[in-house]
Structure formats: structure tokens, C-alpha cells
mmCIF file with all atom_site columns, C-alpha atoms in Angstrom:
data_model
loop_
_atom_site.group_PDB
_atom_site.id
_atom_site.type_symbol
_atom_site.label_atom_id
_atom_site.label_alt_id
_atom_site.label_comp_id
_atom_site.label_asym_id
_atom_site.label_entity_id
_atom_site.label_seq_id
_atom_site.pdbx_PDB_ins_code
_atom_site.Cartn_x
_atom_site.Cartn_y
_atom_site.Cartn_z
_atom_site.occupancy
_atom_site.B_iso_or_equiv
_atom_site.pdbx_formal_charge
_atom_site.auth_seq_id
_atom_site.auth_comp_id
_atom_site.auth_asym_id
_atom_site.auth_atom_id
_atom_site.pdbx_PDB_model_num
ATOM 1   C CA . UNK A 1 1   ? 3.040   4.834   13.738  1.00 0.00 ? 613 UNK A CA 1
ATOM 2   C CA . UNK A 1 2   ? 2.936   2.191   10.866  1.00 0.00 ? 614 UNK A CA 1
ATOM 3   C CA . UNK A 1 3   ? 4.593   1.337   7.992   1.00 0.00 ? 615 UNK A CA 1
ATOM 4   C CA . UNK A 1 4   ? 1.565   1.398   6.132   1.00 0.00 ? 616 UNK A CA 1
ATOM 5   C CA . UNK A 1 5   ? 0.388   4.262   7.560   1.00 0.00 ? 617 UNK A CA 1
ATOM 6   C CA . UNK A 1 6   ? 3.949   5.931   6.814   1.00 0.00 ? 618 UNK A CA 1
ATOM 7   C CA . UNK A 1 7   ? 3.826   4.376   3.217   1.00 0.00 ? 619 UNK A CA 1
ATOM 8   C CA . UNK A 1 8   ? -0.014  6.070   2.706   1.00 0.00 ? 620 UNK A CA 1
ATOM 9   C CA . UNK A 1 9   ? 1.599   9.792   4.115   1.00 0.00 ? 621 UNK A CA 1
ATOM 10  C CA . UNK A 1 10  ? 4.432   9.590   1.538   1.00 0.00 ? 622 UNK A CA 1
ATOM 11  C CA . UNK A 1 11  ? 2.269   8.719   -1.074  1.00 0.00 ? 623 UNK A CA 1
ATOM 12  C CA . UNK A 1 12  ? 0.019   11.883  -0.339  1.00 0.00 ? 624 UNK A CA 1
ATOM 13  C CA . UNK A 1 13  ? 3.097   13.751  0.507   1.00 0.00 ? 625 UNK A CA 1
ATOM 14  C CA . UNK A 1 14  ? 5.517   13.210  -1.919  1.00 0.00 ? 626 UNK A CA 1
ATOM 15  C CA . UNK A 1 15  ? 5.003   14.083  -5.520  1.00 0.00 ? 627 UNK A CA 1
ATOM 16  C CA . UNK A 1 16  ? 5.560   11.111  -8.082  1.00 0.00 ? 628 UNK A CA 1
ATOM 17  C CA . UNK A 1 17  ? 6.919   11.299  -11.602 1.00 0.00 ? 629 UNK A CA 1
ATOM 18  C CA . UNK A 1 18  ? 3.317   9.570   -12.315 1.00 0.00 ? 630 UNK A CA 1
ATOM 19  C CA . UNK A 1 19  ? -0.045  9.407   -10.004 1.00 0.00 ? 631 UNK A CA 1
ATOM 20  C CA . UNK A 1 20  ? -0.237  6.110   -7.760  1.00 0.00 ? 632 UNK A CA 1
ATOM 21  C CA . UNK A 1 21  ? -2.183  3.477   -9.264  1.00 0.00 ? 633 UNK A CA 1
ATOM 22  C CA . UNK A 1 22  ? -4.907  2.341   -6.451  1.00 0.00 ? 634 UNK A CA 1
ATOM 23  C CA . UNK A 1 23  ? -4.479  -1.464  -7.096  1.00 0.00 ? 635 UNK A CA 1
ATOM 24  C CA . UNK A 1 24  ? -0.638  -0.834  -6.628  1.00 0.00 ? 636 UNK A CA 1
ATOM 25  C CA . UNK A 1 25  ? -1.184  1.300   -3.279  1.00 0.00 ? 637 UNK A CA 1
ATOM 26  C CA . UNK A 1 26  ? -3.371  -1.698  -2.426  1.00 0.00 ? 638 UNK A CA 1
ATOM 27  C CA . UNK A 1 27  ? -0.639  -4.083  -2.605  1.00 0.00 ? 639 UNK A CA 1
ATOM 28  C CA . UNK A 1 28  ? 2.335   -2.187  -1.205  1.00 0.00 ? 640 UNK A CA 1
ATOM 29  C CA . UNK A 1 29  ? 0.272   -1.048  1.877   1.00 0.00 ? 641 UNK A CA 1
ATOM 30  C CA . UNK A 1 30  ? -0.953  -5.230  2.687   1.00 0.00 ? 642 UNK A CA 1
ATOM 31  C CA . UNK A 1 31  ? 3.070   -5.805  1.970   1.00 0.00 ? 643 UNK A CA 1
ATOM 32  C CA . UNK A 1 32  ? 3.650   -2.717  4.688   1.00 0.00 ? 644 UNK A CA 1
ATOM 33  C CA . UNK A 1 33  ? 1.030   -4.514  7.065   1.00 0.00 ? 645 UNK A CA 1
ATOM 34  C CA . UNK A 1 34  ? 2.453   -8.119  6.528   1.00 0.00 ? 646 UNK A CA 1
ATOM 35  C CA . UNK A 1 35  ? 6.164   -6.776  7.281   1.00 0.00 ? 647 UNK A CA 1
ATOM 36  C CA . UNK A 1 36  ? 4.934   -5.087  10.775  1.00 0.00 ? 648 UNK A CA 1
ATOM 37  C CA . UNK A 1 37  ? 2.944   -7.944  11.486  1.00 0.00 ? 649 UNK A CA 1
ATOM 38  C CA . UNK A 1 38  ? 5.870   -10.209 10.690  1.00 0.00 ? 650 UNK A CA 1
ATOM 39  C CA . UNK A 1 39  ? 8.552   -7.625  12.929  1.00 0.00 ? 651 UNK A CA 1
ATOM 40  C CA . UNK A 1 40  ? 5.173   -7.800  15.819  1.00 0.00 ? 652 UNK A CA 1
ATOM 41  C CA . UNK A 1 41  ? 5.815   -11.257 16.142  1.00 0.00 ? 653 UNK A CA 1
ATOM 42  C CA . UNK A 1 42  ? 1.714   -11.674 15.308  1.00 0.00 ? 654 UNK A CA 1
ATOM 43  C CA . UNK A 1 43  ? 2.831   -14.100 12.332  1.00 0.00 ? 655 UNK A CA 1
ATOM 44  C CA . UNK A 1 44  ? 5.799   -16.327 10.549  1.00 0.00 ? 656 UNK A CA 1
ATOM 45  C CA . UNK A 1 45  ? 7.290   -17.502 7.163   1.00 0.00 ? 657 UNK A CA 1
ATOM 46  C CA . UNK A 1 46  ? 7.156   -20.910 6.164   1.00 0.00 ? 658 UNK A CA 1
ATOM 47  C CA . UNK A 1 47  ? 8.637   -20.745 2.933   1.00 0.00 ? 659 UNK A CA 1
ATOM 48  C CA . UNK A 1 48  ? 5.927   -18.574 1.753   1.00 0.00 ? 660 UNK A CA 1
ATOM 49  C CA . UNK A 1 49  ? 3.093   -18.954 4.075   1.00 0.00 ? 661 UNK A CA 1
ATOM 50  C CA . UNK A 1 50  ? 2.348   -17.024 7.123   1.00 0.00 ? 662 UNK A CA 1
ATOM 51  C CA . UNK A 1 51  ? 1.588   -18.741 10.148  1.00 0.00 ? 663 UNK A CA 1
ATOM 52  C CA . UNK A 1 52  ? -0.270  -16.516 12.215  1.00 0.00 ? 664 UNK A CA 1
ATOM 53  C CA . UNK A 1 53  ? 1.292   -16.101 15.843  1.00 0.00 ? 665 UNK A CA 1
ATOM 54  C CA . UNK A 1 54  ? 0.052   -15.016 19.498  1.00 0.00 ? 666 UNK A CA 1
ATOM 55  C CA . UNK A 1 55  ? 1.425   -11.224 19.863  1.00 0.00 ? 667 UNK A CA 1
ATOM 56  C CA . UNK A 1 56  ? 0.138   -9.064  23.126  1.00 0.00 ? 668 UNK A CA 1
ATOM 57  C CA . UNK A 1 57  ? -2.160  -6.714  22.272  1.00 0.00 ? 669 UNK A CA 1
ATOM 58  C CA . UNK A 1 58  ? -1.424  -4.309  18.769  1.00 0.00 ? 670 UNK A CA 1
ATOM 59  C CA . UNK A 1 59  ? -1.315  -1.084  19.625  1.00 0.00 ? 671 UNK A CA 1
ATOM 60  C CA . UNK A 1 60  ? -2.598  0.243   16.072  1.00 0.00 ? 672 UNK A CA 1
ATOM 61  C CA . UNK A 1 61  ? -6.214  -1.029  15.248  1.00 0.00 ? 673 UNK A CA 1
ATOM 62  C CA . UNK A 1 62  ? -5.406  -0.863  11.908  1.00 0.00 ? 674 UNK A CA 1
ATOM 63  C CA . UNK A 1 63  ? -2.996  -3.583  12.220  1.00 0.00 ? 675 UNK A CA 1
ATOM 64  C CA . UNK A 1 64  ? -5.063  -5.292  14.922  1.00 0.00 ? 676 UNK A CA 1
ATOM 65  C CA . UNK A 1 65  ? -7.745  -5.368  12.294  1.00 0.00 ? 677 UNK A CA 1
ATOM 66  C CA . UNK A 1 66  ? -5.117  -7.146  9.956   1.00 0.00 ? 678 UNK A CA 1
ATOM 67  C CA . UNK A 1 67  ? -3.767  -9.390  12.722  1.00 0.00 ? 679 UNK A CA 1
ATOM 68  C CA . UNK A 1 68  ? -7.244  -10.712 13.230  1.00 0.00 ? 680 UNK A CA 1
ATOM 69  C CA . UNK A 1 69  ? -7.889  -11.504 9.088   1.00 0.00 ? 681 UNK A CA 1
ATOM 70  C CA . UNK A 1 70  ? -4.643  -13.481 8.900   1.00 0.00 ? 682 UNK A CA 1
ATOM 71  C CA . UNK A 1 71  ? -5.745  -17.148 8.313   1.00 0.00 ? 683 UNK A CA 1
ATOM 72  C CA . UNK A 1 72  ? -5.402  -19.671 11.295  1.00 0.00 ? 684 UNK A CA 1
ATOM 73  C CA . UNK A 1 73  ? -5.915  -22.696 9.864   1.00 0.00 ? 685 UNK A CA 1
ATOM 74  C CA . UNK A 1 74  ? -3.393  -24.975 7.667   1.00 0.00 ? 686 UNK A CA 1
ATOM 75  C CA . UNK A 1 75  ? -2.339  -24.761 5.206   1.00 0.00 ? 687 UNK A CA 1
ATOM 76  C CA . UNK A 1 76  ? -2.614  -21.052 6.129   1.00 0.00 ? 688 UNK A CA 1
ATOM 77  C CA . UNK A 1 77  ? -2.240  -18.432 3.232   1.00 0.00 ? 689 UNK A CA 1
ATOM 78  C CA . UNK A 1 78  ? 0.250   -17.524 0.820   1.00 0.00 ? 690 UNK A CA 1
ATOM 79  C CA . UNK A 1 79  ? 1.950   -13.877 1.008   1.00 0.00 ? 691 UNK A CA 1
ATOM 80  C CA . UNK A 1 80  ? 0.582   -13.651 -2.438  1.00 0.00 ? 692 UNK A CA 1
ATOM 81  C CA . UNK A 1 81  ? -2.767  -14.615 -1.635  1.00 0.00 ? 693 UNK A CA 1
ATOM 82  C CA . UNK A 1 82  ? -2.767  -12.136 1.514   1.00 0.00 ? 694 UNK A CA 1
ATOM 83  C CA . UNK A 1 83  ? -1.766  -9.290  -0.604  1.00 0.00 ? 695 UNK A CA 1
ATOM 84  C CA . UNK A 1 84  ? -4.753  -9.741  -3.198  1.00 0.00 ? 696 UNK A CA 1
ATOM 85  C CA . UNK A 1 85  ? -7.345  -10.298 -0.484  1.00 0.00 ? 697 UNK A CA 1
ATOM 86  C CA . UNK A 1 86  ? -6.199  -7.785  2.146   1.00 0.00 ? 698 UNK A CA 1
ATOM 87  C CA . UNK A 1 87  ? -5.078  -4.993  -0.252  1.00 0.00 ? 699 UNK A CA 1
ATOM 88  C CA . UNK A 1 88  ? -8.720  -4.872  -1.437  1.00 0.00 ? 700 UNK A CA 1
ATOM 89  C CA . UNK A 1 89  ? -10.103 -1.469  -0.885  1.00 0.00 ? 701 UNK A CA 1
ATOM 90  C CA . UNK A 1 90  ? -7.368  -0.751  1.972   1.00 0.00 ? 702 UNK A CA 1
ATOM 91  C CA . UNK A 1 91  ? -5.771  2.584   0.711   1.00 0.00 ? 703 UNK A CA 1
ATOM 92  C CA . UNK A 1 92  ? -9.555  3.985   1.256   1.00 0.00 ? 704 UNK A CA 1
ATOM 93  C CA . UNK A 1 93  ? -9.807  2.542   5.229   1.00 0.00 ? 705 UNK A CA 1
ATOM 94  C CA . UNK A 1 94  ? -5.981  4.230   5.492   1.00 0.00 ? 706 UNK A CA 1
ATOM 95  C CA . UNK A 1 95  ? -7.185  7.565   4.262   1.00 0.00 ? 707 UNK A CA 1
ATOM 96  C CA . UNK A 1 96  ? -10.834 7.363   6.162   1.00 0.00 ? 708 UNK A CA 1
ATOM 97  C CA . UNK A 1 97  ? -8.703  6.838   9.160   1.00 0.00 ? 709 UNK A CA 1
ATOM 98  C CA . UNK A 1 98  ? -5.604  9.717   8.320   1.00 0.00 ? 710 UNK A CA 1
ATOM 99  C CA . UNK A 1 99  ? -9.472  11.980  7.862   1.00 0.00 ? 711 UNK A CA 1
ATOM 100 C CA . UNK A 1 100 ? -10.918 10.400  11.532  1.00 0.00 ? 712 UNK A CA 1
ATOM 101 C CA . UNK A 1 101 ? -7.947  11.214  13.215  1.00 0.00 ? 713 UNK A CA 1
ATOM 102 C CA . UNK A 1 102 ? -7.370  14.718  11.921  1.00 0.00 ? 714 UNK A CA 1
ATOM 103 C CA . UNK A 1 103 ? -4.360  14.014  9.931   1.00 0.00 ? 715 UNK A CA 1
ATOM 104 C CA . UNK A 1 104 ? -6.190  14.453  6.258   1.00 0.00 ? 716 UNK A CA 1
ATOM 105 C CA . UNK A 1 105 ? -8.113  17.519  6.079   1.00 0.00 ? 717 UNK A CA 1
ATOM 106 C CA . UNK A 1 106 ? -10.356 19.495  2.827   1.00 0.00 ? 718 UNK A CA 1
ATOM 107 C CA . UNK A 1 107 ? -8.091  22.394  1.998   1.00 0.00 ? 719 UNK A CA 1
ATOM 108 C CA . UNK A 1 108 ? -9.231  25.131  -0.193  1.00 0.00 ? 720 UNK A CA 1
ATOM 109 C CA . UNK A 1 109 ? -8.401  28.701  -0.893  1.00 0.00 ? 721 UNK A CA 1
ATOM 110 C CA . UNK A 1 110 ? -10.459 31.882  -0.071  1.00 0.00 ? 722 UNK A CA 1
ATOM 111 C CA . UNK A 1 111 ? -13.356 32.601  -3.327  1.00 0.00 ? 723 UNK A CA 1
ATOM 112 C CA . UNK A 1 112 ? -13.122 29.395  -4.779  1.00 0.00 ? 724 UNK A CA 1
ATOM 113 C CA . UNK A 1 113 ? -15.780 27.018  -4.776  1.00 0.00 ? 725 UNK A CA 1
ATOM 114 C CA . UNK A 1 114 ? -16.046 23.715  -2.256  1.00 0.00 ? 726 UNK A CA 1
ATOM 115 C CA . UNK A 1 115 ? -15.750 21.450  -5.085  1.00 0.00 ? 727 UNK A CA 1
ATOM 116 C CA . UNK A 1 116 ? -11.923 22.420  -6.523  1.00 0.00 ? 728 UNK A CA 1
ATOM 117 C CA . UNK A 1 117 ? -10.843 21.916  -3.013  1.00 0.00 ? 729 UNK A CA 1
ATOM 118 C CA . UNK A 1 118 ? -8.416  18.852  -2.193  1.00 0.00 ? 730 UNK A CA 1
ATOM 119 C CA . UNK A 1 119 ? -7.495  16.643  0.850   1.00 0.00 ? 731 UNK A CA 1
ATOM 120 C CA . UNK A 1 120 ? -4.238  17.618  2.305   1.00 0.00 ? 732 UNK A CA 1
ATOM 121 C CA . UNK A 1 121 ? -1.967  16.226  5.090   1.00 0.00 ? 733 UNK A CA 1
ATOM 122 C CA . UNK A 1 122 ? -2.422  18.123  8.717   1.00 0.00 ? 734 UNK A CA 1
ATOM 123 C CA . UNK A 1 123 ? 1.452   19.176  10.180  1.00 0.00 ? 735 UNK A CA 1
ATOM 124 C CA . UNK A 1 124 ? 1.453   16.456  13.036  1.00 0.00 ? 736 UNK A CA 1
ATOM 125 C CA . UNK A 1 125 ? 3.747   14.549  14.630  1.00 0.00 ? 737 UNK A CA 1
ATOM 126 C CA . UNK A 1 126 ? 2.911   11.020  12.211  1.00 0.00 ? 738 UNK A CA 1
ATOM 127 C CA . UNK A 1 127 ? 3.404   13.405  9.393   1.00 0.00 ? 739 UNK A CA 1
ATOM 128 C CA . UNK A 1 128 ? 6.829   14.443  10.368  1.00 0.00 ? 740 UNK A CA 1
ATOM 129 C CA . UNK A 1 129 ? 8.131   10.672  11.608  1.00 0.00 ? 741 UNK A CA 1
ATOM 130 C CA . UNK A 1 130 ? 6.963   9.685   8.317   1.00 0.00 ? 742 UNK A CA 1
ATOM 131 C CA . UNK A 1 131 ? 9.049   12.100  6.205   1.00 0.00 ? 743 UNK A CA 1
ATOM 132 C CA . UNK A 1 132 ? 11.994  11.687  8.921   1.00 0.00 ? 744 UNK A CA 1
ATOM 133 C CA . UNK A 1 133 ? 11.714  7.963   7.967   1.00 0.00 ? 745 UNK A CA 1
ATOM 134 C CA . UNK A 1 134 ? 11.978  8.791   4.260   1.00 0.00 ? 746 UNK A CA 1
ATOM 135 C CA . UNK A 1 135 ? 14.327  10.716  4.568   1.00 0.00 ? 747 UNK A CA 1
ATOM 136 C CA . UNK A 1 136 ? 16.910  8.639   5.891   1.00 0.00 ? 748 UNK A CA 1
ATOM 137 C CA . UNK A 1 137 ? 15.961  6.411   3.574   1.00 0.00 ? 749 UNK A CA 1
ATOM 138 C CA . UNK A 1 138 ? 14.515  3.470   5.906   1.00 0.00 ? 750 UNK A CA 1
ATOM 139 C CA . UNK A 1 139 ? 15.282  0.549   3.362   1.00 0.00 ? 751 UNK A CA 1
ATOM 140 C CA . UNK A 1 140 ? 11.369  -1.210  4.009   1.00 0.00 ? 752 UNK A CA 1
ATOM 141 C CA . UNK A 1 141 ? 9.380   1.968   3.202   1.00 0.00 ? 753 UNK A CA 1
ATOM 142 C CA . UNK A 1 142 ? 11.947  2.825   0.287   1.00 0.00 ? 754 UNK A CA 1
ATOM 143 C CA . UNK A 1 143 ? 11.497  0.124   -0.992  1.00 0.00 ? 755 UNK A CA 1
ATOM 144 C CA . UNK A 1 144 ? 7.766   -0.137  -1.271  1.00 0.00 ? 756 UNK A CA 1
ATOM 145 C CA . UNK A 1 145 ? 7.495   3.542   -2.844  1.00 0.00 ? 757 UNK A CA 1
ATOM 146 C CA . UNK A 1 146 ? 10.125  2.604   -5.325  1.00 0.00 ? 758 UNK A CA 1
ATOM 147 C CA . UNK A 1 147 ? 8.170   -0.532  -5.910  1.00 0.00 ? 759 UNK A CA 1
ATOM 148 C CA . UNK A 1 148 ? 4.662   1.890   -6.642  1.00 0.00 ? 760 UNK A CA 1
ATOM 149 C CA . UNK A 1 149 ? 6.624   4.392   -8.808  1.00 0.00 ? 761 UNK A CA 1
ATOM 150 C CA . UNK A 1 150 ? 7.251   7.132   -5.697  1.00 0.00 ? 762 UNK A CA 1
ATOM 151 C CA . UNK A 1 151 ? 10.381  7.334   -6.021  1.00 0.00 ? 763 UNK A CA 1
ATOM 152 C CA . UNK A 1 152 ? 12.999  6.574   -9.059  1.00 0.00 ? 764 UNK A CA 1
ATOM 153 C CA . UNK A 1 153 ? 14.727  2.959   -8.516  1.00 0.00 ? 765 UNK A CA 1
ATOM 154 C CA . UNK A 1 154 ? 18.381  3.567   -6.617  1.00 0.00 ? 766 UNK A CA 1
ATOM 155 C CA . UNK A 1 155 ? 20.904  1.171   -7.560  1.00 0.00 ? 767 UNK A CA 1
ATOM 156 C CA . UNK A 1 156 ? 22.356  2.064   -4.058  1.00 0.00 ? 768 UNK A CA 1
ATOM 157 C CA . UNK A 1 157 ? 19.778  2.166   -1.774  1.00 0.00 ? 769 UNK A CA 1
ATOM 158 C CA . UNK A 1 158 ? 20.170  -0.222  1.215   1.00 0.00 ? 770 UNK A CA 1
ATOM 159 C CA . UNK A 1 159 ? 18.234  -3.184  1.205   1.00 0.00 ? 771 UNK A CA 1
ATOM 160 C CA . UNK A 1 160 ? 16.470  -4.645  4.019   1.00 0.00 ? 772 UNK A CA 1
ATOM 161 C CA . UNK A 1 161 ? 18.588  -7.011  6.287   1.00 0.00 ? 773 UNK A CA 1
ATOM 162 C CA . UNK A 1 162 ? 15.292  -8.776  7.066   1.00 0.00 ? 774 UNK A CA 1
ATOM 163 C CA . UNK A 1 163 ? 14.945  -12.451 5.221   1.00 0.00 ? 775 UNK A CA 1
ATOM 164 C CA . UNK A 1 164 ? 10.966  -11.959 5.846   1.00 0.00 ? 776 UNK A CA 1
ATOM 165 C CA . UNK A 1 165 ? 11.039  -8.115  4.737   1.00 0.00 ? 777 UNK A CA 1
ATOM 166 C CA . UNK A 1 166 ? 12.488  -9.233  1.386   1.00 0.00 ? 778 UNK A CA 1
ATOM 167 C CA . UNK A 1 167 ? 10.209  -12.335 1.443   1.00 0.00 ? 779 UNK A CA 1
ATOM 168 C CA . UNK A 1 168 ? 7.180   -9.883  1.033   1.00 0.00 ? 780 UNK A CA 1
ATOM 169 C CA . UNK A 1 169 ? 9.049   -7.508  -0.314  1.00 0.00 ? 781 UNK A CA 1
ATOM 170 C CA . UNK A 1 170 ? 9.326   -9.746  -3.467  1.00 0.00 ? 782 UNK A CA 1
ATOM 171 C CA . UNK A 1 171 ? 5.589   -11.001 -3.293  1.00 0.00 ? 783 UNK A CA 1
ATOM 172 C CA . UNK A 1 172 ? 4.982   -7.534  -4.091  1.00 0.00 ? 784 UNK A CA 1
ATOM 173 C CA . UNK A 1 173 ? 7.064   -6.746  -6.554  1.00 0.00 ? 785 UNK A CA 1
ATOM 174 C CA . UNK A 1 174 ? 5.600   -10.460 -8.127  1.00 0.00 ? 786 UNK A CA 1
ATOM 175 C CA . UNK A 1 175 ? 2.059   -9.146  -7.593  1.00 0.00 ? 787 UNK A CA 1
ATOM 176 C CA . UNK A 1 176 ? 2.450   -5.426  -9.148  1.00 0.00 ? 788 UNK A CA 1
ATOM 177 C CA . UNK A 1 177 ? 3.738   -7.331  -12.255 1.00 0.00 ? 789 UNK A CA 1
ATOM 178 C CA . UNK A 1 178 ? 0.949   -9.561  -12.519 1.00 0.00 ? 790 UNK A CA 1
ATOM 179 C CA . UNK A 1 179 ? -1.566  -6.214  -11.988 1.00 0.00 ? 791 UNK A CA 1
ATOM 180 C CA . UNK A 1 180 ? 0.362   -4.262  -14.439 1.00 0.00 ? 792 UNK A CA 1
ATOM 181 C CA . UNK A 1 181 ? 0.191   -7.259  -17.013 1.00 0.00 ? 793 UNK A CA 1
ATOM 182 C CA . UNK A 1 182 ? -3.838  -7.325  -16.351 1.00 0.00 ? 794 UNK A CA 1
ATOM 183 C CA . UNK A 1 183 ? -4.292  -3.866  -16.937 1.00 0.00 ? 795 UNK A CA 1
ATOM 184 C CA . UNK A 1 184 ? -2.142  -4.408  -20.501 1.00 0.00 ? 796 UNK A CA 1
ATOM 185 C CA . UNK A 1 185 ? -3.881  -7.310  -21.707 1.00 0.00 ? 797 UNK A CA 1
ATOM 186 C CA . UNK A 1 186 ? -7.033  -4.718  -20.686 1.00 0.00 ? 798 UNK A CA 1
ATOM 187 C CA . UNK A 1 187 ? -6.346  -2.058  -22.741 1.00 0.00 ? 799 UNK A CA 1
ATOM 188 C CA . UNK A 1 188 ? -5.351  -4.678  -25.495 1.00 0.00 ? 800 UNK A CA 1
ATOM 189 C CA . UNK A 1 189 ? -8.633  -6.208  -25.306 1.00 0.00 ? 801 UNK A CA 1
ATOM 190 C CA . UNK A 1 190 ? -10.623 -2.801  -25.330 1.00 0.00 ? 802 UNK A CA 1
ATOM 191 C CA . UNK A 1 191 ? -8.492  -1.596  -28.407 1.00 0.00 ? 803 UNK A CA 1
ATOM 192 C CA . UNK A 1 192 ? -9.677  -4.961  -30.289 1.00 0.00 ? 804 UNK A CA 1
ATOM 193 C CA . UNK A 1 193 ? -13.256 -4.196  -29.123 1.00 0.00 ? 805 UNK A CA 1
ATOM 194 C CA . UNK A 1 194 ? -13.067 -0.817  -30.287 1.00 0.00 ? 806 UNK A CA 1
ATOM 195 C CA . UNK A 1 195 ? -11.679 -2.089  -33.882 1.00 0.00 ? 807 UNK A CA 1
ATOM 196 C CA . UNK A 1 196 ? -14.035 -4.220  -34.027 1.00 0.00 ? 808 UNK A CA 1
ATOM 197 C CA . UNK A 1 197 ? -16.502 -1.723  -33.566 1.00 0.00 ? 809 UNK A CA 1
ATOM 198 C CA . UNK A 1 198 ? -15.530 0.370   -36.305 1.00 0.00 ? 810 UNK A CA 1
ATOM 199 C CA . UNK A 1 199 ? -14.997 -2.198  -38.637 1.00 0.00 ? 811 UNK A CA 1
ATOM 200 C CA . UNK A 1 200 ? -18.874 -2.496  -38.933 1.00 0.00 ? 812 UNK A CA 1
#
């Protein structure tokens, strides 16, 4: 079990106060992968760069897959940059994979039709690690779904004792800022358009 894949059960498990943006799922779950790859020994820091390292063997393809994107050559990637280029599309490879493995399944109830029917999390063991996890309040994965709106912000909530943790930890905070401050100057843009529009 992942952090990622922990962070994508609790986001299908536990209701938010508001749904889950996909770009911000996107970022917290390359954060989730950086800060297991970074605990694997399978890359560094330097300053805010990750140098990728020589780890045995991943257990996890999923974060074999990531080990094998990281950028080898100097001057190697910025967390930042490895956020906006790995999170692309990845909360859609974590649920085809939660769906592969049996973990995600199409629930529905008896007379109505296919299409009202909704993916649902299996009981399993992952499950059940995942919501033991959250609820002791591990400070990584709390702090990810506090980042994405899961959970409210707790003044007391432990932080992580990990320099490289909070390293990404803050490149994600950075880079749900920046997406939320796209998505305003969006909708600022659109109203303008639409003004515009009914001005003539």
C-alpha cells in the first residue's frame, strides 16, 4: 500500500464539504508519489530538485512506473515541475488500477437502470489500512487531503517530521494556488466574454 493509493481511497471514501477538483487530486497524488519515492530512497532533495537514486526493486508498479519518469539528467527537475507533468491524468491510472484489482467496483440497486449506478470501494484489506491510516491521523496523508479540501484545516494536527515531506508538501500547497488562481482568472475571462457578448 501507497500513499497515493491511500490518498485516492480517502478521497472516494470520505465525504468532502465540496467535490475534489481533478487538477487538485492530480497534484496531491504526484506530491503522495514524490514523498514515497523520496522515503524509498529511489530519489533526493537538492534544495528543490530531485535527484533520482538507485532503490532495489519497487514493489508497487505504480510507483515503479513513477520511479522510472523521474528525470536522470542535470539539472534534474524541480518538485514543481514533477507535480505538473506527473499529476497529468494520474487520478484516472489510480482509479483504472483500484477497478483492475477489484478494489473499485459499479454498484447499483435492484430496478434501477445501469446508468444511475456509481463506482464504489470493495471492503479489502487496502481499504481498511487506508482508513486506519486516516484515522490516526498519519500527518503526510492528512495533510494532502486537507491540502485538496477533504478534510477542514486543524490548527493541531501533527506535522510531518520529514524536511523532504514538507519540502513537497509545500510544492503542493504552491501549485494548488497557482491552479486555483488559473481557474479564477478563467471564469473572469469567460464572464468578460459573455458581457461582451451581450453587449452586441
Amino acid at each position: 500500500m501507497t500513499t497515493p493509493q491511500d490518498l485516492m481511497i480517502i478521497a472516494l471514501d470520505v465525504a468532502p464539504d465540496r467535490p475534489v477538483g481533478r487538477g487538485d487530486l492530480a497534484l496531491a497524488l504526484a506530491g503522495a508519489e514524490l514523498i514515497d519515492l523520496l522515503a524509498a530512497e529511489a530519489a533526493s532533495l537538492a534544495d528543490d530538485l530531485i535527484v533520482p537514486g538507485h532503490p532495489p526493486p519497487l514493489a508497487d508498479p505504480l510507483l515503479s512506473e513513477a520511479a522510472s519518469s523521474l528525470v536522470r539528467e542535470a539539472p534534474y527537475e524541480s518538485v514543481g515541475d514533477w507535480l505538473w507533468r506527473r499529476g497529468r491524468d494520474l487520478p484516472a491510472t489510480y482509479l483504472a488500477a483500484l477497478q483492475s484489482d477489484g478494489r473499485l467496483a459499479r454498484q447499483g440497486r435492484r430496478g434501477v437502470p445501469f446508468r444511475t449506478t456509481r463506482m464504489a470501494l470493495a471492503d479489502s484489506p487496502d481499504r481498511r489500512r487506508a482508513a486506519d491510516r486516516w484515522t490516526a491521523g498519519e500527518p503526510v496523508l492528512t495533510s494532502l487531503a486537507t491540502a485538496i479540501g477533504i478534510a477542514p484545516e486543524d490548527p493541531a494536527a501533527t506535522a510531518p517530521d520529514d524536511d523532504t515531506a514538507t519540502t513537497v508538501l509545500a510544492a503542493v500547497n504552491d501549485a494548488l494556488l497557482e491552479l486555483e488562481s488559473v481557474r479564477q482568472r478563467r471564469t473572469i475571462e469567460d464572464a468578460a466574454f459573455d458581457n461582451i457578448w451581450r453587449g452586441n
